[in-house]
PDB file of C-alpha atoms in Angstrom:
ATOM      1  CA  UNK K   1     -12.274 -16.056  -1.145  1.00 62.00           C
ATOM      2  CA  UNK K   2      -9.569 -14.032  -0.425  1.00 77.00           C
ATOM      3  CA  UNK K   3      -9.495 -10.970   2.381  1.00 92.00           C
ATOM      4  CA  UNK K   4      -8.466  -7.679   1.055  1.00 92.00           C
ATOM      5  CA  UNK K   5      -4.616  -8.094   3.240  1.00 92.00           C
ATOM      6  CA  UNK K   6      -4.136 -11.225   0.536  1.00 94.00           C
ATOM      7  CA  UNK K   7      -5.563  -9.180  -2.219  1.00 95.00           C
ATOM      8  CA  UNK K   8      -3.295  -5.579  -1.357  1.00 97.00           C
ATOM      9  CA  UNK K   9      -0.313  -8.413  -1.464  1.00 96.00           C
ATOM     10  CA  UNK K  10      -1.441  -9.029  -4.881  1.00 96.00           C
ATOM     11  CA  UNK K  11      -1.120  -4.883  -5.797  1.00 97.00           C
ATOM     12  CA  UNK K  12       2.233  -4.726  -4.643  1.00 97.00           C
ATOM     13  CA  UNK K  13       3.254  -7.476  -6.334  1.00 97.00           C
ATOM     14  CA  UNK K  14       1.833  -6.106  -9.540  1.00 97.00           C
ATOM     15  CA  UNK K  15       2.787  -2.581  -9.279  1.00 98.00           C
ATOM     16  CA  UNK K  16       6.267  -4.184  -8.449  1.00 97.00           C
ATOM     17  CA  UNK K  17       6.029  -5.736 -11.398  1.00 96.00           C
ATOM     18  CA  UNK K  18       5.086  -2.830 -13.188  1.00 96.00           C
ATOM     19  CA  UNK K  19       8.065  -0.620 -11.843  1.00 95.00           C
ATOM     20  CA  UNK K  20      10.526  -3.093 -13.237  1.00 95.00           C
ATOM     21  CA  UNK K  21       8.948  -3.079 -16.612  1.00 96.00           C
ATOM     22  CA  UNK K  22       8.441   0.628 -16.907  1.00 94.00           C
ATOM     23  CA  UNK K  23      12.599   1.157 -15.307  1.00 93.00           C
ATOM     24  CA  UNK K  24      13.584  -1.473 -18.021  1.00 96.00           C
ATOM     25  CA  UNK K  25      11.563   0.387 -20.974  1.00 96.00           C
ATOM     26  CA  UNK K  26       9.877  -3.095 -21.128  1.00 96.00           C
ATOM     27  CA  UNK K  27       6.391  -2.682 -22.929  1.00 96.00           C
ATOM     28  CA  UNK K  28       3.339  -4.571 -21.042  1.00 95.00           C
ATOM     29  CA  UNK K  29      -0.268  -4.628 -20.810  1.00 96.00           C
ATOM     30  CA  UNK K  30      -1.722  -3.273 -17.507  1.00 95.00           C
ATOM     31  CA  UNK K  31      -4.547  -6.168 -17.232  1.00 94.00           C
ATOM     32  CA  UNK K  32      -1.964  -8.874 -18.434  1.00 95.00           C
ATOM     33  CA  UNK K  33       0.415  -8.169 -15.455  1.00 96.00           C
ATOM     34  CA  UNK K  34      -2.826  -8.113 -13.266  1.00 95.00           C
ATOM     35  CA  UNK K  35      -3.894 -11.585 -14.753  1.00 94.00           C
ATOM     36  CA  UNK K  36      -0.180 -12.865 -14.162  1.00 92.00           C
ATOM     37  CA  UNK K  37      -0.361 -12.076 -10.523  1.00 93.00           C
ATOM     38  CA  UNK K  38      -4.266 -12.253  -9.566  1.00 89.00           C
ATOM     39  CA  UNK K  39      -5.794 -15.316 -11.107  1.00 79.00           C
ATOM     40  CA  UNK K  40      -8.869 -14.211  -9.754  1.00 82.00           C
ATOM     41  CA  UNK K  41     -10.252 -11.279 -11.448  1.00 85.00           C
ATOM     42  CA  UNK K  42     -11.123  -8.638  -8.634  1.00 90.00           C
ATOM     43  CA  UNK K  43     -12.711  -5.408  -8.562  1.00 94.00           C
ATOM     44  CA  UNK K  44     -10.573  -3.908  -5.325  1.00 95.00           C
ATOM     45  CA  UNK K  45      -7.259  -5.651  -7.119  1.00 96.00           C
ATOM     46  CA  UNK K  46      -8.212  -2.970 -10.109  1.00 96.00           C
ATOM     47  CA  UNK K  47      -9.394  -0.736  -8.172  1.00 97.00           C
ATOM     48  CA  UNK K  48      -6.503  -0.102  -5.687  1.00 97.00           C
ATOM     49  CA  UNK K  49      -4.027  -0.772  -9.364  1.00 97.00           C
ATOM     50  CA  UNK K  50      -5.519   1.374 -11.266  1.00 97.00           C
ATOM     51  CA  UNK K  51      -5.356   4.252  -8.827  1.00 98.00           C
ATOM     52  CA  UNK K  52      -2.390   3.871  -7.885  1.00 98.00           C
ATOM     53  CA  UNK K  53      -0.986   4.297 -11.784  1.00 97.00           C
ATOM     54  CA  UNK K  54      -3.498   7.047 -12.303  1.00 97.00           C
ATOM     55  CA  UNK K  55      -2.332   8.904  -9.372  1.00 98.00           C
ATOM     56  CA  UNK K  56       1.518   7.822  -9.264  1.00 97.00           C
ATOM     57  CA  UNK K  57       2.377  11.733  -9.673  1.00 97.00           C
ATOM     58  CA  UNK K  58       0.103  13.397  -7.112  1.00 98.00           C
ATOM     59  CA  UNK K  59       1.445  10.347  -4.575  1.00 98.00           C
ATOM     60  CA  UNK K  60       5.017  10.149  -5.210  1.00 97.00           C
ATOM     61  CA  UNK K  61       4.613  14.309  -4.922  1.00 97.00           C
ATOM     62  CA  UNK K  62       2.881  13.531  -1.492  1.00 97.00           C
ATOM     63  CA  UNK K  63       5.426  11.025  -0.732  1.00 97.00           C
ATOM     64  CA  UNK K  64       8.256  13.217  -1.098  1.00 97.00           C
ATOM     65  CA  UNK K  65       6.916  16.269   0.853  1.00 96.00           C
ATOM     66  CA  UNK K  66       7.010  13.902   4.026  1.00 96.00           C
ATOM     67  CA  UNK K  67       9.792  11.936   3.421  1.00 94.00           C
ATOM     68  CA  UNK K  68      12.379  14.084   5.072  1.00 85.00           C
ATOM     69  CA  UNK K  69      14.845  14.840   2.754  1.00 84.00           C
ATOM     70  CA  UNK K  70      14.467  11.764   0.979  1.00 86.00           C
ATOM     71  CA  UNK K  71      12.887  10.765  -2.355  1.00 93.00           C
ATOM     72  CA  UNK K  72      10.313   8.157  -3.218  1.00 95.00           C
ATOM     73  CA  UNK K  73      12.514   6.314  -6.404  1.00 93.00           C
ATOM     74  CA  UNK K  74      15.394   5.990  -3.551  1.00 93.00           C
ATOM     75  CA  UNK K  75      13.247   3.038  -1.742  1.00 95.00           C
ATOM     76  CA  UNK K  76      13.201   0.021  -3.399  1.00 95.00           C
ATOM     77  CA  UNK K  77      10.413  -1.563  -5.939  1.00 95.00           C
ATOM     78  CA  UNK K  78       8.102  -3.446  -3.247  1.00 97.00           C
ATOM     79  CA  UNK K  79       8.656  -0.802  -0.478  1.00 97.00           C
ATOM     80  CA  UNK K  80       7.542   2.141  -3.073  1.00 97.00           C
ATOM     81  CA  UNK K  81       4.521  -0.104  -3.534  1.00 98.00           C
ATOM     82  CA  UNK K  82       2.930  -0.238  -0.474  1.00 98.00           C
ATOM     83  CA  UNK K  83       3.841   3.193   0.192  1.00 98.00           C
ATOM     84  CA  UNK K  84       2.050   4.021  -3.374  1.00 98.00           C
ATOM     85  CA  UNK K  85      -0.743   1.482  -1.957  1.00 98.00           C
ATOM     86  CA  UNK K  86      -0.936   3.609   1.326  1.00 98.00           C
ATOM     87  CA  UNK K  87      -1.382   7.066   0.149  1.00 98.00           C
ATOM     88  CA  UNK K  88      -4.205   5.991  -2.375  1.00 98.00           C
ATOM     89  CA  UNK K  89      -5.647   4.251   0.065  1.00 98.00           C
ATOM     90  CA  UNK K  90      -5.546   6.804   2.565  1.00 97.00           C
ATOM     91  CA  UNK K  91      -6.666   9.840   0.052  1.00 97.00           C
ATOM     92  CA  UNK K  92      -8.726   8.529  -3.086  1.00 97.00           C
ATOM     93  CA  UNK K  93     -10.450   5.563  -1.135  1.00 97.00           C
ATOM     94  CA  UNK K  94     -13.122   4.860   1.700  1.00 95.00           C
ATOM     95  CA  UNK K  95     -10.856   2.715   2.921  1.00 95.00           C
ATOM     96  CA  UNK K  96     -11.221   3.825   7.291  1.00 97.00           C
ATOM     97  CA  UNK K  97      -7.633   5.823   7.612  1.00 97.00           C
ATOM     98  CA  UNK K  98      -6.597   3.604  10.164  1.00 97.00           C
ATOM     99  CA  UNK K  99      -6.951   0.648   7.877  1.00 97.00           C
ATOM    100  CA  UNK K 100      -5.444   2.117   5.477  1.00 97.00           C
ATOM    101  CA  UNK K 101      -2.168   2.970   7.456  1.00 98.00           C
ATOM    102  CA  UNK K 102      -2.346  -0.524   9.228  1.00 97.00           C
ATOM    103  CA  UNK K 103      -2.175  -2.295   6.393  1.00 97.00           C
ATOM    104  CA  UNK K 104       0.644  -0.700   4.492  1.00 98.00           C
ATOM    105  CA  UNK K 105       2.619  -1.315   8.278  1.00 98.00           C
ATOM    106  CA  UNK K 106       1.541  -4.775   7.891  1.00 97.00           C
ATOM    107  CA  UNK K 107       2.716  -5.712   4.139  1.00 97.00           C
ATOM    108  CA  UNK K 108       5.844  -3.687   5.565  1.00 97.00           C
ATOM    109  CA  UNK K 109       6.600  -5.755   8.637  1.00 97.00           C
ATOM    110  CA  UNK K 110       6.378  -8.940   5.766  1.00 97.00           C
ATOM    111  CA  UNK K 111       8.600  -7.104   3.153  1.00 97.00           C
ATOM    112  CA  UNK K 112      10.300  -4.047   4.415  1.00 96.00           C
ATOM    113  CA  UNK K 113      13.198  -3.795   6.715  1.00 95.00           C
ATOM    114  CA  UNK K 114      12.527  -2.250   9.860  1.00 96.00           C
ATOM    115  CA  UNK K 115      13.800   1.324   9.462  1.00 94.00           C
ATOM    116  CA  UNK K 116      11.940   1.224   6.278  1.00 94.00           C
ATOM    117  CA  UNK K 117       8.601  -0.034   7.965  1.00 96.00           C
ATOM    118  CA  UNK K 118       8.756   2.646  10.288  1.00 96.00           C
ATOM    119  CA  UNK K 119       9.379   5.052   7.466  1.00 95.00           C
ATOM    120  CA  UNK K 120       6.374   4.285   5.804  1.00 96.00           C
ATOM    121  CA  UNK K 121       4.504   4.186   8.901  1.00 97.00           C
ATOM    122  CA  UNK K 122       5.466   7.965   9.829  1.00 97.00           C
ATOM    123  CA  UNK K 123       4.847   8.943   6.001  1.00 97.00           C
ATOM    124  CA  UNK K 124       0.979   7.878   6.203  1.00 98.00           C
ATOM    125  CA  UNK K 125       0.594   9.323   9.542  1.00 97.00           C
ATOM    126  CA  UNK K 126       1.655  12.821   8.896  1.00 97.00           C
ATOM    127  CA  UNK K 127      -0.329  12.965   5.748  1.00 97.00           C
ATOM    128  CA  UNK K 128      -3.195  11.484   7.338  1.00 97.00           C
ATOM    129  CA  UNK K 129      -2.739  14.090  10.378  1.00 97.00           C
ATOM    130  CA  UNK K 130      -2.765  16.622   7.487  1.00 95.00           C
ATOM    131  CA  UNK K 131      -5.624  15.367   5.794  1.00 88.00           C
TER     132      UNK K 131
END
C-alpha cells in the first residue's frame, strides 16, 4: 500500500501531465491520464485531482495574490503542481494545515529548486496565516 507522500507524487505527476496536454491543445481523458500514472485506482489520488481541476481558478487566483509580484503560469509544470496540490489541500481538504504545507515543502525539496521551494513554502504559509 502506498502512503499518501507516494500517492500526492502521483497528483503532480498527473496534473503535470495534464498542464502539458491542456498548453499543447492536446485532447485527453481525465481518468485515462490518472490510470497512466496511478495503476492503482485510489480515492485520495481522485480526490486531491479532481479538486485541484475543479478549483484551478479560485487557486491560481489565491496563488497569485501571495506570490509577490509574480504569477502562477511563470513557475514551471511540476512546481505549479504542488503549489496547486498545496492550496487545495490546505483550503478544500481535512488534510491538518501543517500537513498540508509540509508536504508540498517536501515534493518541493525532491523537484523544485531551492528558491522555488522556499517560494512555495512562504505561499502556503501566508494563506494559511490568513485562513
Amino acid at each position: 500500500m502506498q502512503n499518501r507522500s507516494e500517492l500526492r507524487k502521483q497528483c503532480m505527476t498527473i496534473l503535470y501531465q495534464i498542464d502539458i496536454y491542456e498548453k499543447g491543445d492536446i485532447p485527453y481523458e481525465l481518468n485515462e491520464v490518472i490510470k497512466e500514472v496511478s495503476l492503482v485506482e485510489n480515492e485520495f489520488v481522485k480526490d486531491i485531482v479532481y479538486g485541484v481541476i475543479t478549483y484551478k481558478e479560485e487557486i491560481d487566483k489565491i496563488a497569485n495574490k501571495y506570490l509577490d509580484g509574480w504569477n502562477i503560469n511563470r513557475l514551471g509544470n511540476t512546481d505549479k503542481a504542488i503549489l496547486r496540490i498545496g492550496i487545495f489541500e490546505l483550503l478544500y481538504t481535512d488534510t491538518p494545515d501543517v500537513v498540508a504545507i509540509n508536504e508540498a515543502v517536501e515534493l518541493a525539496k525532491l523537484y523544485s529548486d531551492d528558491s522555488v521551494r522556499k517560494m512555495i513554502n512562504g505561499v502556503l504559509d501566508k494563506i494559511y496565516h490568513n485562513k
